[in-house]
mmCIF file of C-alpha atoms in Angstrom:
data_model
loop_
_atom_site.group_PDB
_atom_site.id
_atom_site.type_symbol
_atom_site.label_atom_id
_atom_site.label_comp_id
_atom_site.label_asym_id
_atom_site.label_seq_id
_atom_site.Cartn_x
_atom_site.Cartn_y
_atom_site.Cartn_z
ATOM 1 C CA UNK A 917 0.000 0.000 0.000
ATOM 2 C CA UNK A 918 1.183 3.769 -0.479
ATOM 3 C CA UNK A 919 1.154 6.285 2.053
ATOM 4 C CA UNK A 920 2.815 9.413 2.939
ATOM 5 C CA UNK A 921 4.688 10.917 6.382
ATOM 6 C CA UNK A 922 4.736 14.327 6.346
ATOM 7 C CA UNK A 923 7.620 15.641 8.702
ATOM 8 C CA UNK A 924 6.539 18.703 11.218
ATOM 9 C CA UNK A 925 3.434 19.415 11.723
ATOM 10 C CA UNK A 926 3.849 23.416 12.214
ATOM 11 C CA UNK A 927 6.436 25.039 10.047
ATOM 12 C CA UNK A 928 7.288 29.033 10.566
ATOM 13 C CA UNK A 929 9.310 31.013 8.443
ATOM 14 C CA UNK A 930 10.088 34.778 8.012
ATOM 15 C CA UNK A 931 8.714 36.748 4.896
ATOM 16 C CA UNK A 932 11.309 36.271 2.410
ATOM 17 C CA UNK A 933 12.979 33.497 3.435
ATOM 18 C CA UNK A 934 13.536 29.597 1.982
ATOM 19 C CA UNK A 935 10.305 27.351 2.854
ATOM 20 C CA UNK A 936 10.779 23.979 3.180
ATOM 21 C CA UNK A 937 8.215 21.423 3.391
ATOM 22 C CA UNK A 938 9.123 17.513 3.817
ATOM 23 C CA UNK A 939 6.992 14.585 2.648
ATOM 24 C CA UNK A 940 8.088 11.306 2.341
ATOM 25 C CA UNK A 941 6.612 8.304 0.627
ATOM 26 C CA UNK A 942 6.292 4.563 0.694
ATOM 27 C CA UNK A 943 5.148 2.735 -2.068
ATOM 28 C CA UNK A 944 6.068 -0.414 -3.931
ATOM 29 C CA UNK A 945 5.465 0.980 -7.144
ATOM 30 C CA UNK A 946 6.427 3.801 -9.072
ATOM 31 C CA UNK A 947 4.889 6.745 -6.590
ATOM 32 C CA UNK A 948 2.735 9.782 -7.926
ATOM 33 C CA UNK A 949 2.647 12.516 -5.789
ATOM 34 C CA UNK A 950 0.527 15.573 -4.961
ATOM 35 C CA UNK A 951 0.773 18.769 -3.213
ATOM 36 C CA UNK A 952 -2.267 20.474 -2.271
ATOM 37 C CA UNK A 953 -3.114 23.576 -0.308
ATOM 38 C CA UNK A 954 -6.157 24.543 1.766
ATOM 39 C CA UNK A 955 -6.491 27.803 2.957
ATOM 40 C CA UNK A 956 -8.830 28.187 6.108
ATOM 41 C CA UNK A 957 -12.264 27.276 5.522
ATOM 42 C CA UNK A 958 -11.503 26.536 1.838
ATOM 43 C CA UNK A 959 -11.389 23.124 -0.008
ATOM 44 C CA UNK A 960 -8.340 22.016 -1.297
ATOM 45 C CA UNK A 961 -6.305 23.155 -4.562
ATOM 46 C CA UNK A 962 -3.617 21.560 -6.045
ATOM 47 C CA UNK A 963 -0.593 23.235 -5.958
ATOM 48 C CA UNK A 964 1.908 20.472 -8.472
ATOM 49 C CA UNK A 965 1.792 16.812 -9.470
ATOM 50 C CA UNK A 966 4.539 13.860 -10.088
ATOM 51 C CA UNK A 967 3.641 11.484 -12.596
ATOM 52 C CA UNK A 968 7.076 9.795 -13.559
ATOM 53 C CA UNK A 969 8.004 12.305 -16.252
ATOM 54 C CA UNK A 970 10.816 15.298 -14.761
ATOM 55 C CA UNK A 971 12.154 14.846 -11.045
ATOM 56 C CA UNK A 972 11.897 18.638 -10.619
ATOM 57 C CA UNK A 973 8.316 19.692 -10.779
ATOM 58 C CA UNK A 974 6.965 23.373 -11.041
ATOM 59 C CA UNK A 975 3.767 24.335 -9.665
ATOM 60 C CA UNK A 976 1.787 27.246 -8.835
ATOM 61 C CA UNK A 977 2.447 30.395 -6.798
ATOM 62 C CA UNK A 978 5.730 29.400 -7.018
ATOM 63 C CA UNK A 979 6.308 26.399 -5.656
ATOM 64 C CA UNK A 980 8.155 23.407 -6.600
ATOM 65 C CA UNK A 981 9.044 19.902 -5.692
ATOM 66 C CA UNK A 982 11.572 17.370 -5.924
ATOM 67 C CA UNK A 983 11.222 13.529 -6.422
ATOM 68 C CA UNK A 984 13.831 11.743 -5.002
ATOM 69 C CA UNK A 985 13.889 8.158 -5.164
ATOM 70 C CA UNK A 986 16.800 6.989 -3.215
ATOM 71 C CA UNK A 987 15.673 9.314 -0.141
ATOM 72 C CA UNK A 988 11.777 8.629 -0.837
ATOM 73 C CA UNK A 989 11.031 12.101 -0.774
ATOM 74 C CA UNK A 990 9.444 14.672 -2.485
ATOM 75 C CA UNK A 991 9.758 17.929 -0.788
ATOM 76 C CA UNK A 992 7.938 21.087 -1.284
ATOM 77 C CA UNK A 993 9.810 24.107 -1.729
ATOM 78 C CA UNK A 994 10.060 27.806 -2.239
ATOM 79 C CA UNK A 995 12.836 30.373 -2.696
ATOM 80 C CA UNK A 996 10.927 33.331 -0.740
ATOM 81 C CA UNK A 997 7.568 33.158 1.428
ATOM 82 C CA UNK A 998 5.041 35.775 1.064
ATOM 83 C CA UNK A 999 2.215 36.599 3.645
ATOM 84 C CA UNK A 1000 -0.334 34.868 1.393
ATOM 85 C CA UNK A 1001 1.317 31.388 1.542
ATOM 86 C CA UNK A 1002 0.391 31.031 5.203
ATOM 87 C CA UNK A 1003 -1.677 27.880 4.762
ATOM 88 C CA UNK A 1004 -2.187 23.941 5.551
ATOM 89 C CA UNK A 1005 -0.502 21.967 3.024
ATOM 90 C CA UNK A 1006 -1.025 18.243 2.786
ATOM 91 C CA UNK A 1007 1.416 16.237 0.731
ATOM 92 C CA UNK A 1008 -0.351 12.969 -1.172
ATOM 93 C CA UNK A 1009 0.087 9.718 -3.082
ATOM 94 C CA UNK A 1010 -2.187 7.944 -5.114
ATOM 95 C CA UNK A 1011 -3.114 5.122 -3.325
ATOM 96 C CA UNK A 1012 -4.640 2.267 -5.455
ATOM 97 C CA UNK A 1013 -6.294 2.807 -8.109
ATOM 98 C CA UNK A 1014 -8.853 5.353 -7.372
ATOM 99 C CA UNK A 1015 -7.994 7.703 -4.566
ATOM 100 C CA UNK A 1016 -5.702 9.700 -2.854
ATOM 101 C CA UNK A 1017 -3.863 9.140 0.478
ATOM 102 C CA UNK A 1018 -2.881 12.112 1.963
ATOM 103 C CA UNK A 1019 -0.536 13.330 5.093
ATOM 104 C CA UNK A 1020 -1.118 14.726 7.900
ATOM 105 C CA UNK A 1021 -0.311 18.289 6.949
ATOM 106 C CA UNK A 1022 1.747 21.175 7.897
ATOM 107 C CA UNK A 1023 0.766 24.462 8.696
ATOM 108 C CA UNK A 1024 2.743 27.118 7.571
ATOM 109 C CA UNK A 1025 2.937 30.304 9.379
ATOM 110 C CA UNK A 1026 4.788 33.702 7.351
ATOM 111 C CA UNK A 1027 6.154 36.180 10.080
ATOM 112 C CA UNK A 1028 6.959 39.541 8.837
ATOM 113 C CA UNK B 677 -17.133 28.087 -14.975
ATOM 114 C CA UNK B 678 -17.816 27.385 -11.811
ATOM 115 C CA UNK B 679 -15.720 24.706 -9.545
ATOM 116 C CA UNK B 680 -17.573 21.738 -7.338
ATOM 117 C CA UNK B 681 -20.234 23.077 -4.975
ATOM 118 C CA UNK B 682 -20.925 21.505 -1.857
ATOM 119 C CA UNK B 683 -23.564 22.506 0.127
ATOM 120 C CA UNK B 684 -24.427 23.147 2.972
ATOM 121 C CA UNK B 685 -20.962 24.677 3.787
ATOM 122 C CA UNK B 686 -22.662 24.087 7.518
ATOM 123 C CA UNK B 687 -24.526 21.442 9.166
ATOM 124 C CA UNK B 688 -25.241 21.134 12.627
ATOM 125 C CA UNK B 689 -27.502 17.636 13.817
ATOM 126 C CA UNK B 690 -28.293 16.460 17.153
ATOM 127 C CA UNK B 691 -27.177 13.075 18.014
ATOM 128 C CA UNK B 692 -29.441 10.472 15.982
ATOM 129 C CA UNK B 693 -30.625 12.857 13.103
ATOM 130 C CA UNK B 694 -29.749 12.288 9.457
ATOM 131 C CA UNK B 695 -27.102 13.989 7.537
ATOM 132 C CA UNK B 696 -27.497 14.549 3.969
ATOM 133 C CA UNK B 697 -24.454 16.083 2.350
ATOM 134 C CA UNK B 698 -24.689 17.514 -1.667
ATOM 135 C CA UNK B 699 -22.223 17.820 -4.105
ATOM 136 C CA UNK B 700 -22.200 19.398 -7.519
ATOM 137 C CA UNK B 701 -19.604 17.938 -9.766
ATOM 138 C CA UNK B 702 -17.398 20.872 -12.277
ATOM 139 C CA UNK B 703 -19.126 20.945 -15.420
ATOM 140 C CA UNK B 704 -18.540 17.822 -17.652
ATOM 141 C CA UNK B 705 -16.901 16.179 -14.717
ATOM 142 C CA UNK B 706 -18.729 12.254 -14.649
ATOM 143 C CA UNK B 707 -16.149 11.044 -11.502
ATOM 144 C CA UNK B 708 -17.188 12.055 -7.657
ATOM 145 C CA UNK B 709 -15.220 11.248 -5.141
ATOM 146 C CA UNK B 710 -15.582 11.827 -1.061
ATOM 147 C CA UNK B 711 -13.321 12.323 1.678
ATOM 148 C CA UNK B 712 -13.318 12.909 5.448
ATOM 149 C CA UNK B 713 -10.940 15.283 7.617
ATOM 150 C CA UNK B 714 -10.838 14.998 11.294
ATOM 151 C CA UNK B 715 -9.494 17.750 12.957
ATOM 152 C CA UNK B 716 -5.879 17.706 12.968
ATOM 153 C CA UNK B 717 -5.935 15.019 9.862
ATOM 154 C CA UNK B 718 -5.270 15.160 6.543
ATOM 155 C CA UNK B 719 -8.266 13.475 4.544
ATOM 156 C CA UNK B 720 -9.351 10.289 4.489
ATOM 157 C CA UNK B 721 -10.573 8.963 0.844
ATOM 158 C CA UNK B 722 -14.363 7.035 1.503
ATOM 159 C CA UNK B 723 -16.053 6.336 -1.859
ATOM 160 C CA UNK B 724 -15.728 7.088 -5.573
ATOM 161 C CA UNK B 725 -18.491 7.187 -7.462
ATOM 162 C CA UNK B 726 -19.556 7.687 -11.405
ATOM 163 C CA UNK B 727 -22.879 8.524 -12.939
ATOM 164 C CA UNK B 728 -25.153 6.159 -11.497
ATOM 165 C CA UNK B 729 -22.241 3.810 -10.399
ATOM 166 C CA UNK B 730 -20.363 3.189 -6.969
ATOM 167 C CA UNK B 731 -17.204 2.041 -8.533
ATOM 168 C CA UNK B 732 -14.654 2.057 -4.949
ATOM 169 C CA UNK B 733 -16.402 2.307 -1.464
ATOM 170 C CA UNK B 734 -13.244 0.916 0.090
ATOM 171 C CA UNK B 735 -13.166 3.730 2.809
ATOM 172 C CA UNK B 736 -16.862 3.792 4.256
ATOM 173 C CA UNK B 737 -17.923 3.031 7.314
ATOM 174 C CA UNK B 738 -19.842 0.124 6.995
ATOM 175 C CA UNK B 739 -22.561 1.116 8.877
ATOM 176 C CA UNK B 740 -24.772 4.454 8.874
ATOM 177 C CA UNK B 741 -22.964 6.171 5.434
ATOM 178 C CA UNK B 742 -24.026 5.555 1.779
ATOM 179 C CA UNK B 743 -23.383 7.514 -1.128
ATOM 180 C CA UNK B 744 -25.211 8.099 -4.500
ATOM 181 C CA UNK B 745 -24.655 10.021 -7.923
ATOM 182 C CA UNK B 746 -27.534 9.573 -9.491
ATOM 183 C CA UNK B 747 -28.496 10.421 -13.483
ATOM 184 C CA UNK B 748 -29.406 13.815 -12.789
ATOM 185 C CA UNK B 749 -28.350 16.106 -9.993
ATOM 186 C CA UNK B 750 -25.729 16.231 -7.325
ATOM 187 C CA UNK B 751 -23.936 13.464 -5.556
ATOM 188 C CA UNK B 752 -25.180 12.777 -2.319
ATOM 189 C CA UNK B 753 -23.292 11.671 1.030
ATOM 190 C CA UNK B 754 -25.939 10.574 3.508
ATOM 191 C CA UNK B 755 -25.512 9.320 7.229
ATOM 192 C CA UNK B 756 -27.901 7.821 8.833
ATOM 193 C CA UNK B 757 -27.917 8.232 12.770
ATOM 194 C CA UNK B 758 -25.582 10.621 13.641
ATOM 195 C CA UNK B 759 -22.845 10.443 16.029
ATOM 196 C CA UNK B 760 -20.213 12.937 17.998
ATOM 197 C CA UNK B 761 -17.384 10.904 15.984
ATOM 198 C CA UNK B 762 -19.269 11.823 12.944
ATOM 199 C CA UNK B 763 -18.248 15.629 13.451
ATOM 200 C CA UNK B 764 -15.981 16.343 10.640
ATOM 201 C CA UNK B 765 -15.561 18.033 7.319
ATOM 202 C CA UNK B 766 -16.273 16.511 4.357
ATOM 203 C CA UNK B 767 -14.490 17.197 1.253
ATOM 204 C CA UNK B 768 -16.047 16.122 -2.202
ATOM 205 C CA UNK B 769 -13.511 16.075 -5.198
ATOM 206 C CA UNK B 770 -14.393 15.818 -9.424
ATOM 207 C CA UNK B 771 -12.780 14.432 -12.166
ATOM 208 C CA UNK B 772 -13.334 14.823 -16.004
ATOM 209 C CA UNK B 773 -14.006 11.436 -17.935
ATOM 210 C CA UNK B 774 -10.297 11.088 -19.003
ATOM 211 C CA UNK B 775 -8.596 12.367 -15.753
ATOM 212 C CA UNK B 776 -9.246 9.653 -13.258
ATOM 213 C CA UNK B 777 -7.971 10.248 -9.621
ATOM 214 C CA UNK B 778 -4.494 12.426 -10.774
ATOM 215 C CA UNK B 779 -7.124 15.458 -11.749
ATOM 216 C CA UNK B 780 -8.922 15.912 -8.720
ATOM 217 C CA UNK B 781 -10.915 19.443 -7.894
ATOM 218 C CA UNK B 782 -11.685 20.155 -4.699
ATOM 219 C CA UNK B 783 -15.025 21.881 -3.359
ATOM 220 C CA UNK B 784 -14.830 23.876 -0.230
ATOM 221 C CA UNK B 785 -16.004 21.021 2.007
ATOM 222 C CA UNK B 786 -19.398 20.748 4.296
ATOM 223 C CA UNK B 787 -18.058 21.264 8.248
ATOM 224 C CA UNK B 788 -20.371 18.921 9.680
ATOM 225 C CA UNK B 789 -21.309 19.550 13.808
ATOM 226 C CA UNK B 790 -23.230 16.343 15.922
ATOM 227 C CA UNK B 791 -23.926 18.161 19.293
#
């Protein structure tokens, strides 16, 4: 079965500076992975997708990730955080054939 | 063109009442799919459902939930009996014909309250 650990449940970071978001994955095949991002009271969108094509994967607002196979990983990053990415993000995998299984989250706070 | 609806955003039941949750696939979307968030969780995937069709229910409760997506109109999430566990928000996600679970649209969830 596939399934996802997402490391750090709170994350804060000043405005401007590197965020860093860790997921990690298990999965006996080839993984394809998901970040999403729900701002409060909203449903969720989704930021970027792995399907087995690049390793480096560009998203919106910004954002990328990395797939890394020999560390199981695929962490979400972003050169500088601005005030509006102060969210929940929840890292996924798809799980089976039909559905998602996602992480716990981390909630990302932007200081000024 | 608008993105999946959910309503009501807000549902408060007393313990033992029925819960009847909608959800209005993006247009041309035939693929419904459900999921549960407890606080402090990510989701949790229950059923996926096409026109008419329950096609993965792998992640319902046996007991007290069912799902539909009938021929016309929205899908419906339905739970029978309400408990306090039952408190929760449920997500409902849409996919076009051709994008399976990888193109998955999120509505903005129905925060469901059993006092």
């Amino acid at each position: 079965a596939q399934s996802v650990t997402q490391l750090g449940s709170h994350v804060s970071v000043s405005e401007g500076a590197l965020v860093l978001l860790r997921c990690n994955y298990s999965s006996s095949v080839p993984p394809y992975l998901f970040w999403y991002v729900q701002y409060p009271n909203q449903g969720l969108q989704l930021l970027l997708k792995y399907t087995s094509a690049a390793t480096l994967v560009k998203g919106i607002n910004g954002f990328e990730a990395e797939f890394k196979k020999s560390e199981t990983s695929f962490h979400l990053t972003k050169p500088s955080a601005h005030m509006s990415d102060a969210a929940e993000y929840f890292c996924a995998v798809l799980s089976g054939a039909n559905n998602l299984f996602f992480g716990t989250g981390t909630r990302l706070t932007v200081i000024p | 063109n608008a993105g999946v609806m959910q309503n009501p955003r807000h549902l408060v039941r007393r313990r033992g009442q029925e819960a009847r949750l909608r959800c209005s696939p993006m247009k041309g979307h035939s693929h419904v799919y459900w999921y549960r968030q407890l606080p402090e969780e990510g989701l949790k995937f229950m059923v996926y459902l096409q026109k008419e069709n329950i096609i993965d229910e792998s992640g319902m409760p046996k007991e007290r939930f069912s799902a539909e997506f009938p021929k016309e109109g929205p899908s419906i999430l339905r739970i029978q009996q309400v408990v306090r566990g039952d408190s929760a928000a449920y997500f409902c996600a849409s996919s076009p014909p051709n994008g399976g679970p990888y193109e998955q649209y999120f509505g903005p969830g129905t925060r469901l309250t059993v006092t």
